[in-house]
Coordinates of C-alpha atoms in Angstrom, one line a residue:
Chain Z
X1 CA -18.8 29.1 -95.2
X2 CA -18.8 30.7 -98.7
X3 CA -15.7 32.1 -99.9
X4 CA -16.4 35.8 -100.2
X5 CA -17.7 35.6 -96.4
X6 CA -14.6 34.0 -95.2
X7 CA -12.6 36.4 -97.3
X8 CA -14.5 39.4 -95.5
X9 CA -14.2 37.8 -92.0
X10 CA -10.4 37.1 -92.8
X11 CA -9.6 40.6 -94.0
X12 CA -9.2 42.4 -90.6
X13 CA -12.4 44.8 -91.0
X14 CA -13.9 43.1 -88.1
X15 CA -10.8 43.7 -86.0
X16 CA -11.0 47.5 -87.0
X17 CA -14.7 47.7 -86.1
X18 CA -14.4 46.3 -82.9
X19 CA -11.3 48.9 -82.0
X20 CA -13.2 51.8 -83.2
X21 CA -11.1 52.5 -85.9
X22 CA -13.1 51.6 -88.9
X23 CA -14.3 54.1 -91.5
X24 CA -17.9 55.0 -91.7
X25 CA -18.3 53.1 -94.7
X26 CA -16.5 50.2 -93.3
X27 CA -19.1 50.4 -90.2
X28 CA -22.2 50.1 -92.6
X29 CA -20.2 47.3 -94.4
X30 CA -19.8 45.4 -91.1
X31 CA -23.2 46.1 -89.9
X32 CA -25.0 44.9 -93.1
X33 CA -22.9 41.8 -93.4
X34 CA -23.4 41.0 -89.4
X35 CA -27.1 41.4 -90.1
X36 CA -27.4 39.2 -93.1
X37 CA -24.6 36.6 -92.2
X38 CA -24.8 34.6 -89.2
X39 CA -20.9 33.6 -89.8
X40 CA -19.9 37.2 -89.4
X41 CA -22.3 37.9 -86.4
X42 CA -20.4 34.6 -84.9
X43 CA -17.1 36.1 -85.7
X44 CA -18.0 39.3 -84.5
X45 CA -19.1 38.1 -81.1
X46 CA -15.8 36.1 -80.7
X47 CA -13.8 39.5 -81.2
X48 CA -16.0 41.2 -78.9
X49 CA -15.1 38.2 -76.2
X50 CA -11.4 38.5 -77.2
X51 CA -11.6 42.4 -76.6
X52 CA -13.4 41.8 -73.1
X53 CA -10.6 39.0 -72.4
X54 CA -7.8 41.3 -72.9
X55 CA -9.3 44.1 -70.9
X56 CA -9.9 41.5 -68.1
X57 CA -6.1 40.5 -68.1
X58 CA -5.2 44.4 -67.7
X59 CA -7.8 45.0 -65.3
X60 CA -6.7 47.1 -62.0
X61 CA -9.0 47.3 -59.0
X62 CA -10.1 51.1 -58.6
X63 CA -9.1 52.3 -55.1
X64 CA -12.0 51.8 -52.6
X65 CA -13.1 55.4 -52.4
X66 CA -13.5 56.1 -56.2
X67 CA -17.1 55.4 -56.4
X68 CA -18.2 57.7 -53.8
X69 CA -16.4 60.5 -55.9
X70 CA -18.3 59.6 -59.1
X71 CA -21.4 59.4 -56.9
X72 CA -20.8 62.8 -55.4
X73 CA -20.3 64.1 -59.0
X74 CA -24.0 62.7 -59.5
X75 CA -25.1 64.8 -56.7
X76 CA -24.4 67.9 -58.4
X77 CA -27.1 67.0 -60.9
X78 CA -30.7 66.3 -59.7
X79 CA -31.1 62.7 -58.6
X80 CA -34.6 61.7 -58.4
X81 CA -35.8 58.6 -56.8
X82 CA -37.6 55.9 -58.5
X83 CA -37.9 52.2 -58.5
X84 CA -34.4 51.0 -58.1
X85 CA -34.9 47.8 -59.8
X86 CA -36.7 49.6 -62.7
X87 CA -33.5 50.2 -64.7
X88 CA -31.3 47.4 -63.6
X89 CA -32.5 45.5 -66.4
X90 CA -32.9 48.2 -69.2
X91 CA -33.3 45.7 -71.7
X92 CA -36.6 44.3 -70.1
X93 CA -37.9 47.8 -69.8
X94 CA -36.9 48.4 -73.7
X95 CA -39.1 45.7 -74.6
X96 CA -41.8 46.7 -72.3
X97 CA -41.7 50.4 -73.9
X98 CA -41.6 48.9 -77.3
X99 CA -45.2 47.3 -76.9
X100 CA -46.1 50.5 -74.9
X101 CA -44.8 53.5 -77.0
X102 CA -46.1 56.2 -74.6
X103 CA -42.7 55.6 -72.8
X104 CA -41.8 55.1 -69.3
X105 CA -44.8 55.3 -66.6
X106 CA -42.7 56.4 -63.8
X107 CA -42.8 60.1 -62.5
X108 CA -39.9 61.9 -61.3
X109 CA -40.1 63.7 -57.8
X110 CA -37.8 65.8 -55.9
X111 CA -35.1 63.9 -53.7
X112 CA -35.9 64.1 -50.0
X113 CA -32.5 64.8 -48.5
X114 CA -31.5 66.4 -45.1
X115 CA -28.2 68.0 -46.8
X116 CA -27.7 70.5 -49.3
X117 CA -24.7 71.3 -51.5
X118 CA -23.5 74.8 -52.3
X119 CA -20.9 76.4 -54.4
X120 CA -17.6 77.1 -52.6
X121 CA -17.6 80.8 -53.3
X122 CA -20.3 80.9 -50.4
X123 CA -17.9 80.4 -47.8
X124 CA -16.4 83.9 -48.4
X125 CA -19.9 85.3 -48.2
X126 CA -20.5 83.4 -45.0
X127 CA -17.1 84.8 -43.7
X128 CA -18.0 88.4 -44.6
X129 CA -21.5 88.1 -43.0
X130 CA -19.7 86.5 -39.7
X131 CA -17.4 89.5 -39.7
X132 CA -19.7 92.0 -40.3
X133 CA -21.8 90.5 -37.5
X134 CA -18.9 90.7 -35.3
X135 CA -18.4 94.3 -36.2
X136 CA -22.1 95.5 -35.6
X137 CA -22.1 93.6 -32.4
X138 CA -18.8 95.5 -31.0
X139 CA -20.7 98.8 -32.4
X140 CA -23.8 98.1 -30.6
X141 CA -22.2 97.4 -27.2
X142 CA -19.9 100.4 -27.8
X143 CA -22.8 102.6 -28.6
X144 CA -24.8 101.0 -25.5
X145 CA -22.1 102.0 -23.1
X146 CA -21.9 105.3 -24.7
X147 CA -25.6 105.9 -24.5
X148 CA -25.7 104.8 -20.8
X149 CA -22.8 107.1 -19.9
X150 CA -24.8 110.0 -21.9
X151 CA -28.0 109.0 -19.7
X152 CA -25.8 109.2 -16.4
X153 CA -24.3 112.6 -17.3
X154 CA -28.1 113.7 -18.3
X155 CA -29.4 112.6 -14.7
X156 CA -26.6 114.1 -13.1
X157 CA -27.2 117.5 -14.6
X158 CA -30.8 117.1 -13.7
X159 CA -30.1 116.7 -10.2
X160 CA -27.5 119.8 -10.4
X161 CA -30.3 122.1 -11.8
X162 CA -33.0 120.9 -9.1
X163 CA -30.5 121.6 -6.6
X164 CA -29.5 125.1 -8.1
X165 CA -33.5 125.7 -8.5
X166 CA -34.1 124.9 -4.7
X167 CA -31.3 127.5 -3.9
Chain L
X1 CA -19.9 53.1 -83.8
X2 CA -21.0 56.5 -82.3
X3 CA -22.3 57.0 -78.8
X4 CA -25.6 59.2 -79.0
X5 CA -25.6 61.8 -76.1
X6 CA -28.8 62.4 -74.5
X7 CA -29.5 65.8 -73.4
X8 CA -30.9 64.8 -70.2
X9 CA -30.0 66.7 -66.8
X10 CA -31.7 64.9 -64.3
X11 CA -30.8 61.5 -63.0
X12 CA -33.4 59.1 -61.3
X13 CA -31.7 56.7 -58.5
X14 CA -32.3 54.0 -61.0
X15 CA -29.6 55.3 -63.1
X16 CA -27.3 55.7 -60.5
X17 CA -28.1 51.9 -59.5
X18 CA -27.5 50.9 -63.2
X19 CA -24.3 52.9 -63.5
X20 CA -23.0 51.4 -60.2
X21 CA -23.7 47.7 -61.9
X22 CA -21.7 49.0 -64.8
X23 CA -19.1 50.2 -62.5
X24 CA -18.8 47.1 -60.4
X25 CA -18.5 45.0 -63.4
X26 CA -16.3 47.1 -66.0
X27 CA -14.5 49.6 -63.6
X28 CA -11.5 47.5 -63.2
X29 CA -11.2 46.9 -67.0
X30 CA -11.6 50.4 -67.9
X31 CA -9.1 51.6 -65.2
X32 CA -6.4 49.0 -66.5
X33 CA -7.1 50.4 -70.2
X34 CA -6.9 54.0 -69.2
X35 CA -3.9 53.5 -66.8
X36 CA -2.1 52.0 -70.1
X37 CA -3.0 54.8 -72.1
X38 CA -2.1 57.7 -69.7
X39 CA 0.5 55.9 -67.8
X40 CA -0.3 57.5 -64.7
X41 CA -2.6 55.7 -62.1
X42 CA -4.0 58.8 -60.5
X43 CA -4.8 60.6 -63.8
X44 CA -6.3 57.2 -65.0
X45 CA -8.6 57.5 -61.9
X46 CA -9.5 60.9 -62.7
X47 CA -10.6 59.9 -66.4
X48 CA -12.3 57.0 -65.1
X49 CA -14.5 59.3 -63.0
X50 CA -14.9 61.7 -66.2
X51 CA -16.2 58.6 -68.2
X52 CA -18.6 57.3 -65.2
X53 CA -20.0 60.7 -64.9
X54 CA -21.2 60.3 -68.8
X55 CA -22.3 57.0 -68.3
X56 CA -25.9 57.7 -66.9
X57 CA -26.6 59.9 -69.5
X58 CA -25.9 57.2 -72.2
X59 CA -27.2 54.1 -70.4
X60 CA -29.7 53.5 -73.2
X61 CA -26.8 53.3 -75.9
X62 CA -24.6 51.4 -73.6
X63 CA -27.1 48.5 -72.6
X64 CA -30.0 48.5 -75.0
X65 CA -28.1 47.7 -78.3
X66 CA -26.9 44.3 -79.2
X67 CA -23.5 45.4 -79.3
X68 CA -21.0 44.7 -76.5
X69 CA -21.4 46.9 -73.5
X70 CA -17.6 46.7 -72.9
X71 CA -16.8 47.9 -76.4
X72 CA -19.1 50.8 -75.9
X73 CA -17.6 51.7 -72.7
X74 CA -14.6 51.6 -74.0
X75 CA -15.1 53.7 -76.9
X76 CA -16.6 56.5 -74.4
X77 CA -13.3 56.2 -72.8
X78 CA -11.5 56.6 -76.1
X79 CA -13.2 59.6 -76.7
X80 CA -12.4 60.9 -73.3
X81 CA -8.8 60.2 -74.2
X82 CA -8.7 61.2 -77.7
X83 CA -6.1 63.9 -76.6
X84 CA -3.7 61.6 -75.1
X85 CA -4.0 59.1 -77.9
X86 CA -2.6 61.3 -80.2
X87 CA 0.4 62.0 -78.2
X88 CA 1.4 58.1 -77.6
X89 CA 3.9 56.9 -80.1
X90 CA 5.6 54.0 -78.7
X91 CA 4.1 50.8 -77.6
X92 CA 6.6 48.6 -76.0
X93 CA 5.4 46.8 -73.0
X94 CA 8.5 48.4 -71.2
X95 CA 6.8 51.4 -71.7
X96 CA 3.8 50.6 -69.8
X97 CA 3.6 51.3 -66.0
X98 CA 3.8 47.9 -64.5
X99 CA 0.5 46.4 -62.8
X100 CA 0.1 44.3 -60.0
X101 CA -1.0 40.9 -61.4
X102 CA -1.7 42.2 -64.9
X103 CA -0.1 39.9 -67.6
X104 CA -0.9 42.1 -70.9
X105 CA 2.7 42.0 -71.4
X106 CA 2.7 38.5 -72.3
X107 CA 0.5 39.5 -75.2
X108 CA 2.6 42.3 -76.5
X109 CA 5.9 40.3 -75.8
X110 CA 4.3 37.6 -77.9
X111 CA 3.8 39.8 -80.9
X112 CA 6.7 40.8 -83.4
X113 CA 7.4 44.3 -83.8
X114 CA 4.9 45.1 -86.6
X115 CA 2.2 43.4 -84.9
X116 CA 2.8 45.3 -81.6
X117 CA 2.9 48.7 -83.5
X118 CA -0.3 48.1 -85.5
X119 CA -2.2 46.6 -82.3
X120 CA -1.1 49.6 -80.0
X121 CA -1.4 52.2 -82.6
X122 CA -5.2 50.9 -83.2
X123 CA -5.9 49.9 -79.4
X124 CA -4.2 52.5 -77.3
X125 CA -3.5 55.3 -79.5
X126 CA -6.5 55.3 -81.8
X127 CA -4.7 55.6 -85.0
X128 CA -6.6 55.3 -88.2
X129 CA -5.7 52.3 -90.4
X130 CA -4.7 54.7 -93.1
X131 CA -2.2 56.6 -91.1
X132 CA -0.6 53.3 -89.8
X133 CA -0.4 52.2 -93.4
X134 CA 1.5 55.4 -94.4
X135 CA 3.8 55.0 -91.5
X136 CA 4.6 51.3 -92.3
X137 CA 4.8 51.8 -96.0
X138 CA 2.2 49.2 -96.5
X139 CA -1.3 49.0 -98.0
X140 CA -4.5 49.3 -95.7
X141 CA -5.3 45.9 -96.6
X142 CA -1.8 44.6 -95.1
X143 CA -2.4 46.6 -92.0
X144 CA -5.7 45.1 -91.4
X145 CA -4.2 41.7 -91.7
X146 CA -1.5 42.4 -89.2
X147 CA -4.1 43.5 -87.0
X148 CA -5.9 40.1 -87.4
X149 CA -2.8 38.3 -86.5
X150 CA -2.4 40.4 -83.4
X151 CA -5.9 39.4 -82.4
X152 CA -5.2 35.8 -83.0
X153 CA -2.2 36.1 -80.6
X154 CA -4.6 37.4 -78.0
X155 CA -7.0 34.6 -78.8
X156 CA -4.4 31.9 -78.6
X157 CA -3.0 33.3 -75.5

């Protein structure tokens, strides 16, 4: 290996790059070296493996319901069905798209769901509508009874008037 | 390494499936990392949700490049945790919440004070090299070399 390349690898710049703390100029330098020198590319790949190994050692299994919570967040956005396998290997799709610059050839359609999600504020509206419904029902019964009583009074009065006319 | 944010609002079911695949593969690693930064399991779970909410919008940048998907996911988490990172100062293995079955403490305990300070400053606290150099009264080149030594310890177990 050339000494300048070895010095570059051993300078620690690759470590700053993989930890995301490299400056913009350093990033450009690393990418340039990576693209032009296989030794740098290999060293960078080794570091990426180290980073993943470190993360695996500190891994904590998420609780069982956590994915459902993430999925529930997705449901707030419009989820449209398509071929599920289509994006499983996005790299393959990318390669396909490279040969077909017109882009992906699927059509987004609305999801057929039997459920709907609404904002929590609507529960107060529903409660108000429910209470108002009860009030209107009570009023309707009250006025119905009042009306029936008035009708009975009218009938009685009519009866009295007829009796008075007969006399 | 910057993540490009796409302004796409609707998701396809394929996006959700791909995100689930990333969650199955990297969710535990990301939760472990976040828990170490925020030092609170419940809060870490909330941050994990925040990170994976963002994933469908960034699937292309996460999976199409020739860079490590894990590093890009971690970068996404670091962006979400940037407020936390600036508040973290100490980095002793004793400061971390003890995790069941985790032996990352072994790596930290194998490092000397300087290596641990630099490694944690960079890895957990997102401190720039220049800032660490100033704090330790060393040159940036020295800090990079110390970081490299810390990585050698991780590599050699």
